[in-house]
C-alpha cells in the first residue's frame, strides 16, 4: 500500500528558533520605529503571547549579531532595536512562514497601540524626594540616539510630583512644542 506524502512541516514546528526570529523581524518591521528591548519584550510576551520571554531575550541579540536588526545603546539602561535592510530582505523571502492569522493579529495590535508604545519609551519620567523635603521630578523626551529634552522641576509635595509624573506621557509633546515656540521660534 503506497504511503501518503505528508504535507511540509511548517517552519514554526520545524525550527522554533527560526520562527521566533521571523516573528521578531515582522514585529520590528511593522512597528517601523526603533524600540527598546523592554518595549519589545512587554509587547511580545506580556501583552501578547507571540513568543515566550526567554525566547524573546535570546532572539533579539541573535538578530543583531546576524545583521538583521540594528542595536543601539544610547545609554546604559536601554538598547534600541530596529530592522536592517538585510532583515527586511530576509523577512520578504520567508514572510509566508508566519501564519496569516498571526501576521494580521500583529498588524492590528501595532496599528492600535503604536503611539502608546512610542510615548512610553520616548517620554521618560521619574521623581524623588530631596533632603530638604521637596521633590524633584525629572522629565525627558528621548530618541534612540540622544535626549531631546530634559526638564527638572522642584516641587513642594509628593502629591504634586505624582501629578506631574502621571501627566507627562500625555502632555510631553505639548510641553516640548510650547518650549520650542517660546525659546527658539521668532
PDB file of C-alpha atoms in Angstrom:
ATOM      1  CA  UNK A   1       0.000   0.000   0.000  1.00  0.00           C
ATOM      2  CA  UNK A   2       1.514   3.356  -1.035  1.00  0.00           C
ATOM      3  CA  UNK A   3       2.175   5.810   1.739  1.00  0.00           C
ATOM      4  CA  UNK A   4       0.649   9.216   1.615  1.00  0.00           C
ATOM      5  CA  UNK A   5       3.123  12.023   1.342  1.00  0.00           C
ATOM      6  CA  UNK A   6       2.991  14.230   4.369  1.00  0.00           C
ATOM      7  CA  UNK A   7       2.459  17.937   3.926  1.00  0.00           C
ATOM      8  CA  UNK A   8       5.569  20.013   4.607  1.00  0.00           C
ATOM      9  CA  UNK A   9       6.106  20.736   8.268  1.00  0.00           C
ATOM     10  CA  UNK A  10       5.520  24.407   8.993  1.00  0.00           C
ATOM     11  CA  UNK A  11       8.609  26.363   9.968  1.00  0.00           C
ATOM     12  CA  UNK A  12       7.135  27.065  13.401  1.00  0.00           C
ATOM     13  CA  UNK A  13       7.219  23.355  14.205  1.00  0.00           C
ATOM     14  CA  UNK A  14      10.339  22.527  12.210  1.00  0.00           C
ATOM     15  CA  UNK A  15      12.593  25.215  13.688  1.00  0.00           C
ATOM     16  CA  UNK A  16      11.175  27.259  16.547  1.00  0.00           C
ATOM     17  CA  UNK A  17      14.295  29.464  16.680  1.00  0.00           C
ATOM     18  CA  UNK A  18      13.939  30.467  13.018  1.00  0.00           C
ATOM     19  CA  UNK A  19      10.220  31.122  13.505  1.00  0.00           C
ATOM     20  CA  UNK A  20      10.931  33.321  16.532  1.00  0.00           C
ATOM     21  CA  UNK A  21      13.461  35.316  14.523  1.00  0.00           C
ATOM     22  CA  UNK A  22      10.994  35.811  11.677  1.00  0.00           C
ATOM     23  CA  UNK A  23       8.300  36.826  14.129  1.00  0.00           C
ATOM     24  CA  UNK A  24      10.587  39.376  15.793  1.00  0.00           C
ATOM     25  CA  UNK A  25      11.657  40.751  12.400  1.00  0.00           C
ATOM     26  CA  UNK A  26       7.997  41.100  11.471  1.00  0.00           C
ATOM     27  CA  UNK A  27       7.254  42.980  14.713  1.00  0.00           C
ATOM     28  CA  UNK A  28      10.244  45.311  14.214  1.00  0.00           C
ATOM     29  CA  UNK A  29       9.321  45.909  10.585  1.00  0.00           C
ATOM     30  CA  UNK A  30       5.644  46.514  11.328  1.00  0.00           C
ATOM     31  CA  UNK A  31       6.366  48.846  14.246  1.00  0.00           C
ATOM     32  CA  UNK A  32       8.750  50.825  11.988  1.00  0.00           C
ATOM     33  CA  UNK A  33      10.385  52.756  14.839  1.00  0.00           C
ATOM     34  CA  UNK A  34      13.372  51.806  16.973  1.00  0.00           C
ATOM     35  CA  UNK A  35      12.131  50.077  20.109  1.00  0.00           C
ATOM     36  CA  UNK A  36      13.787  49.383  23.417  1.00  0.00           C
ATOM     37  CA  UNK A  37      14.362  45.776  24.322  1.00  0.00           C
ATOM     38  CA  UNK A  38      11.964  46.281  27.226  1.00  0.00           C
ATOM     39  CA  UNK A  39       9.218  47.577  24.908  1.00  0.00           C
ATOM     40  CA  UNK A  40       9.667  44.602  22.591  1.00  0.00           C
ATOM     41  CA  UNK A  41       9.583  42.105  25.446  1.00  0.00           C
ATOM     42  CA  UNK A  42       6.466  43.662  27.004  1.00  0.00           C
ATOM     43  CA  UNK A  43       4.683  43.829  23.644  1.00  0.00           C
ATOM     44  CA  UNK A  44       5.537  40.294  22.540  1.00  0.00           C
ATOM     45  CA  UNK A  45       5.327  38.399  25.827  1.00  0.00           C
ATOM     46  CA  UNK A  46       3.255  40.241  28.436  1.00  0.00           C
ATOM     47  CA  UNK A  47       0.638  41.989  26.325  1.00  0.00           C
ATOM     48  CA  UNK A  48       0.537  39.200  23.736  1.00  0.00           C
ATOM     49  CA  UNK A  49       1.661  35.595  23.623  1.00  0.00           C
ATOM     50  CA  UNK A  50       3.541  35.757  20.355  1.00  0.00           C
ATOM     51  CA  UNK A  51       6.787  34.466  21.861  1.00  0.00           C
ATOM     52  CA  UNK A  52       7.984  33.378  25.303  1.00  0.00           C
ATOM     53  CA  UNK A  53      10.024  35.710  27.480  1.00  0.00           C
ATOM     54  CA  UNK A  54      13.173  33.576  27.290  1.00  0.00           C
ATOM     55  CA  UNK A  55      12.896  33.135  23.531  1.00  0.00           C
ATOM     56  CA  UNK A  56      12.445  36.883  23.140  1.00  0.00           C
ATOM     57  CA  UNK A  57      15.505  37.636  25.281  1.00  0.00           C
ATOM     58  CA  UNK A  58      17.597  35.198  23.230  1.00  0.00           C
ATOM     59  CA  UNK A  59      16.265  36.213  19.816  1.00  0.00           C
ATOM     60  CA  UNK A  60      16.925  39.969  19.958  1.00  0.00           C
ATOM     61  CA  UNK A  61      20.721  39.728  20.345  1.00  0.00           C
ATOM     62  CA  UNK A  62      20.839  36.932  17.758  1.00  0.00           C
ATOM     63  CA  UNK A  63      19.102  39.155  15.212  1.00  0.00           C
ATOM     64  CA  UNK A  64      21.561  41.963  15.930  1.00  0.00           C
ATOM     65  CA  UNK A  65      24.551  39.615  15.687  1.00  0.00           C
ATOM     66  CA  UNK A  66      23.300  38.260  12.349  1.00  0.00           C
ATOM     67  CA  UNK A  67      22.883  41.806  10.980  1.00  0.00           C
ATOM     68  CA  UNK A  68      19.095  41.548  10.678  1.00  0.00           C
ATOM     69  CA  UNK A  69      18.431  44.057  13.463  1.00  0.00           C
ATOM     70  CA  UNK A  70      20.360  47.165  14.337  1.00  0.00           C
ATOM     71  CA  UNK A  71      21.088  47.646  18.020  1.00  0.00           C
ATOM     72  CA  UNK A  72      21.998  50.995  19.508  1.00  0.00           C
ATOM     73  CA  UNK A  73      22.828  51.725  23.106  1.00  0.00           C
ATOM     74  CA  UNK A  74      22.368  55.465  23.759  1.00  0.00           C
ATOM     75  CA  UNK A  75      22.575  54.986  27.485  1.00  0.00           C
ATOM     76  CA  UNK A  76      23.340  52.192  29.878  1.00  0.00           C
ATOM     77  CA  UNK A  77      19.679  51.432  30.617  1.00  0.00           C
ATOM     78  CA  UNK A  78      18.228  50.880  27.153  1.00  0.00           C
ATOM     79  CA  UNK A  79      19.120  49.106  23.941  1.00  0.00           C
ATOM     80  CA  UNK A  80      17.121  50.145  20.894  1.00  0.00           C
ATOM     81  CA  UNK A  81      16.425  47.708  18.067  1.00  0.00           C
ATOM     82  CA  UNK A  82      15.246  48.329  14.522  1.00  0.00           C
ATOM     83  CA  UNK A  83      15.141  46.125  11.461  1.00  0.00           C
ATOM     84  CA  UNK A  84      18.013  46.482   8.949  1.00  0.00           C
ATOM     85  CA  UNK A  85      17.724  46.279   5.145  1.00  0.00           C
ATOM     86  CA  UNK A  86      19.128  42.727   5.361  1.00  0.00           C
ATOM     87  CA  UNK A  87      16.467  41.908   7.930  1.00  0.00           C
ATOM     88  CA  UNK A  88      13.735  43.242   5.641  1.00  0.00           C
ATOM     89  CA  UNK A  89      15.106  41.228   2.746  1.00  0.00           C
ATOM     90  CA  UNK A  90      15.206  38.051   4.851  1.00  0.00           C
ATOM     91  CA  UNK A  91      11.668  38.706   6.020  1.00  0.00           C
ATOM     92  CA  UNK A  92      10.469  39.198   2.444  1.00  0.00           C
ATOM     93  CA  UNK A  93      11.769  35.731   1.483  1.00  0.00           C
ATOM     94  CA  UNK A  94      10.210  33.897   4.442  1.00  0.00           C
ATOM     95  CA  UNK A  95       7.198  36.140   5.162  1.00  0.00           C
ATOM     96  CA  UNK A  96       4.770  33.360   4.312  1.00  0.00           C
ATOM     97  CA  UNK A  97       6.193  31.116   7.061  1.00  0.00           C
ATOM     98  CA  UNK A  98       4.396  33.269   9.627  1.00  0.00           C
ATOM     99  CA  UNK A  99       0.721  32.263   9.559  1.00  0.00           C
ATOM    100  CA  UNK A 100      -1.539  34.947   8.083  1.00  0.00           C
ATOM    101  CA  UNK A 101      -3.634  34.962  11.252  1.00  0.00           C
ATOM    102  CA  UNK A 102      -0.555  35.802  13.359  1.00  0.00           C
ATOM    103  CA  UNK A 103       0.576  38.492  10.896  1.00  0.00           C
ATOM    104  CA  UNK A 104      -2.880  40.067  10.978  1.00  0.00           C
ATOM    105  CA  UNK A 105      -3.012  39.921  14.767  1.00  0.00           C
ATOM    106  CA  UNK A 106       0.384  41.662  14.983  1.00  0.00           C
ATOM    107  CA  UNK A 107      -0.569  44.301  12.397  1.00  0.00           C
ATOM    108  CA  UNK A 108      -3.870  45.060  14.121  1.00  0.00           C
ATOM    109  CA  UNK A 109      -2.283  45.225  17.569  1.00  0.00           C
ATOM    110  CA  UNK A 110       0.536  47.507  16.426  1.00  0.00           C
ATOM    111  CA  UNK A 111      -1.821  49.760  14.498  1.00  0.00           C
ATOM    112  CA  UNK A 112      -3.907  50.233  17.637  1.00  0.00           C
ATOM    113  CA  UNK A 113      -1.021  50.588  20.137  1.00  0.00           C
ATOM    114  CA  UNK A 114       1.946  52.074  18.194  1.00  0.00           C
ATOM    115  CA  UNK A 115       1.651  55.578  19.600  1.00  0.00           C
ATOM    116  CA  UNK A 116       1.171  54.320  23.133  1.00  0.00           C
ATOM    117  CA  UNK A 117       4.395  52.280  22.965  1.00  0.00           C
ATOM    118  CA  UNK A 118       6.212  55.146  21.314  1.00  0.00           C
ATOM    119  CA  UNK A 119       5.180  57.590  24.027  1.00  0.00           C
ATOM    120  CA  UNK A 120       6.000  55.101  26.756  1.00  0.00           C
ATOM    121  CA  UNK A 121       9.570  54.667  25.578  1.00  0.00           C
ATOM    122  CA  UNK A 122      10.240  58.222  24.380  1.00  0.00           C
ATOM    123  CA  UNK A 123       8.716  60.096  27.316  1.00  0.00           C
ATOM    124  CA  UNK A 124      10.621  59.055  30.397  1.00  0.00           C
ATOM    125  CA  UNK A 125       9.830  60.330  33.872  1.00  0.00           C
ATOM    126  CA  UNK A 126      10.884  59.900  37.466  1.00  0.00           C
ATOM    127  CA  UNK A 127      10.627  61.695  40.788  1.00  0.00           C
ATOM    128  CA  UNK A 128      12.441  61.532  44.081  1.00  0.00           C
ATOM    129  CA  UNK A 129      12.480  63.147  47.498  1.00  0.00           C
ATOM    130  CA  UNK A 130      15.217  65.679  48.260  1.00  0.00           C
ATOM    131  CA  UNK A 131      16.972  66.094  51.603  1.00  0.00           C
ATOM    132  CA  UNK A 132      15.046  69.339  52.220  1.00  0.00           C
ATOM    133  CA  UNK A 133      11.675  67.537  51.963  1.00  0.00           C
ATOM    134  CA  UNK A 134      10.823  68.840  48.475  1.00  0.00           C
ATOM    135  CA  UNK A 135      10.623  66.543  45.483  1.00  0.00           C
ATOM    136  CA  UNK A 136      12.395  66.669  42.140  1.00  0.00           C
ATOM    137  CA  UNK A 137      10.569  65.496  39.026  1.00  0.00           C
ATOM    138  CA  UNK A 138      12.780  64.552  36.070  1.00  0.00           C
ATOM    139  CA  UNK A 139      11.012  64.565  32.706  1.00  0.00           C
ATOM    140  CA  UNK A 140      12.707  63.532  29.456  1.00  0.00           C
ATOM    141  CA  UNK A 141      11.992  63.135  25.802  1.00  0.00           C
ATOM    142  CA  UNK A 142      14.473  60.647  24.371  1.00  0.00           C
ATOM    143  CA  UNK A 143      15.014  59.095  20.992  1.00  0.00           C
ATOM    144  CA  UNK A 144      17.288  56.185  20.096  1.00  0.00           C
ATOM    145  CA  UNK A 145      20.293  58.456  19.662  1.00  0.00           C
ATOM    146  CA  UNK A 146      20.043  61.232  22.223  1.00  0.00           C
ATOM    147  CA  UNK A 147      17.970  63.013  24.824  1.00  0.00           C
ATOM    148  CA  UNK A 148      15.930  65.669  23.029  1.00  0.00           C
ATOM    149  CA  UNK A 149      14.784  67.440  26.182  1.00  0.00           C
ATOM    150  CA  UNK A 150      15.332  67.030  29.910  1.00  0.00           C
ATOM    151  CA  UNK A 151      13.352  69.067  32.390  1.00  0.00           C
ATOM    152  CA  UNK A 152      13.805  69.009  36.170  1.00  0.00           C
ATOM    153  CA  UNK A 153      11.182  70.552  38.383  1.00  0.00           C
ATOM    154  CA  UNK A 154      11.479  71.127  42.109  1.00  0.00           C
ATOM    155  CA  UNK A 155       8.043  70.789  43.707  1.00  0.00           C
ATOM    156  CA  UNK A 156       6.942  71.065  47.339  1.00  0.00           C
ATOM    157  CA  UNK A 157       4.974  67.836  47.779  1.00  0.00           C
ATOM    158  CA  UNK A 158       4.949  64.209  46.709  1.00  0.00           C
ATOM    159  CA  UNK A 159       1.363  64.650  45.518  1.00  0.00           C
ATOM    160  CA  UNK A 160       2.424  67.403  43.095  1.00  0.00           C
ATOM    161  CA  UNK A 161       5.342  65.260  41.908  1.00  0.00           C
ATOM    162  CA  UNK A 162       2.967  62.339  41.244  1.00  0.00           C
ATOM    163  CA  UNK A 163       0.538  64.591  39.336  1.00  0.00           C
ATOM    164  CA  UNK A 164       3.324  65.789  37.046  1.00  0.00           C
ATOM    165  CA  UNK A 165       4.656  62.238  36.701  1.00  0.00           C
ATOM    166  CA  UNK A 166       1.233  60.903  35.711  1.00  0.00           C
ATOM    167  CA  UNK A 167       0.537  63.657  33.162  1.00  0.00           C
ATOM    168  CA  UNK A 168       3.915  63.579  31.413  1.00  0.00           C
ATOM    169  CA  UNK A 169       3.193  60.831  28.891  1.00  0.00           C
ATOM    170  CA  UNK A 170       0.061  62.633  27.719  1.00  0.00           C
ATOM    171  CA  UNK A 171       1.469  66.188  27.809  1.00  0.00           C
ATOM    172  CA  UNK A 172       5.133  65.760  26.764  1.00  0.00           C
ATOM    173  CA  UNK A 173       4.653  66.689  23.104  1.00  0.00           C
ATOM    174  CA  UNK A 174       2.577  69.724  24.039  1.00  0.00           C
ATOM    175  CA  UNK A 175       5.166  70.900  26.603  1.00  0.00           C
ATOM    176  CA  UNK A 176       8.006  70.422  24.117  1.00  0.00           C
ATOM    177  CA  UNK A 177       6.142  72.356  21.427  1.00  0.00           C
ATOM    178  CA  UNK A 178       5.390  75.228  23.795  1.00  0.00           C
ATOM    179  CA  UNK A 179       9.003  75.482  24.978  1.00  0.00           C
ATOM    180  CA  UNK A 180      10.290  75.238  21.425  1.00  0.00           C
ATOM    181  CA  UNK A 181       7.959  78.002  20.241  1.00  0.00           C
ATOM    182  CA  UNK A 182       8.781  80.264  23.190  1.00  0.00           C
ATOM    183  CA  UNK A 183      12.547  79.865  23.061  1.00  0.00           C
ATOM    184  CA  UNK A 184      13.524  79.023  19.502  1.00  0.00           C
ATOM    185  CA  UNK A 185      10.991  80.368  17.034  1.00  0.00           C
ATOM    186  CA  UNK A 186      10.793  84.094  16.457  1.00  0.00           C
TER     187      UNK A 186
END
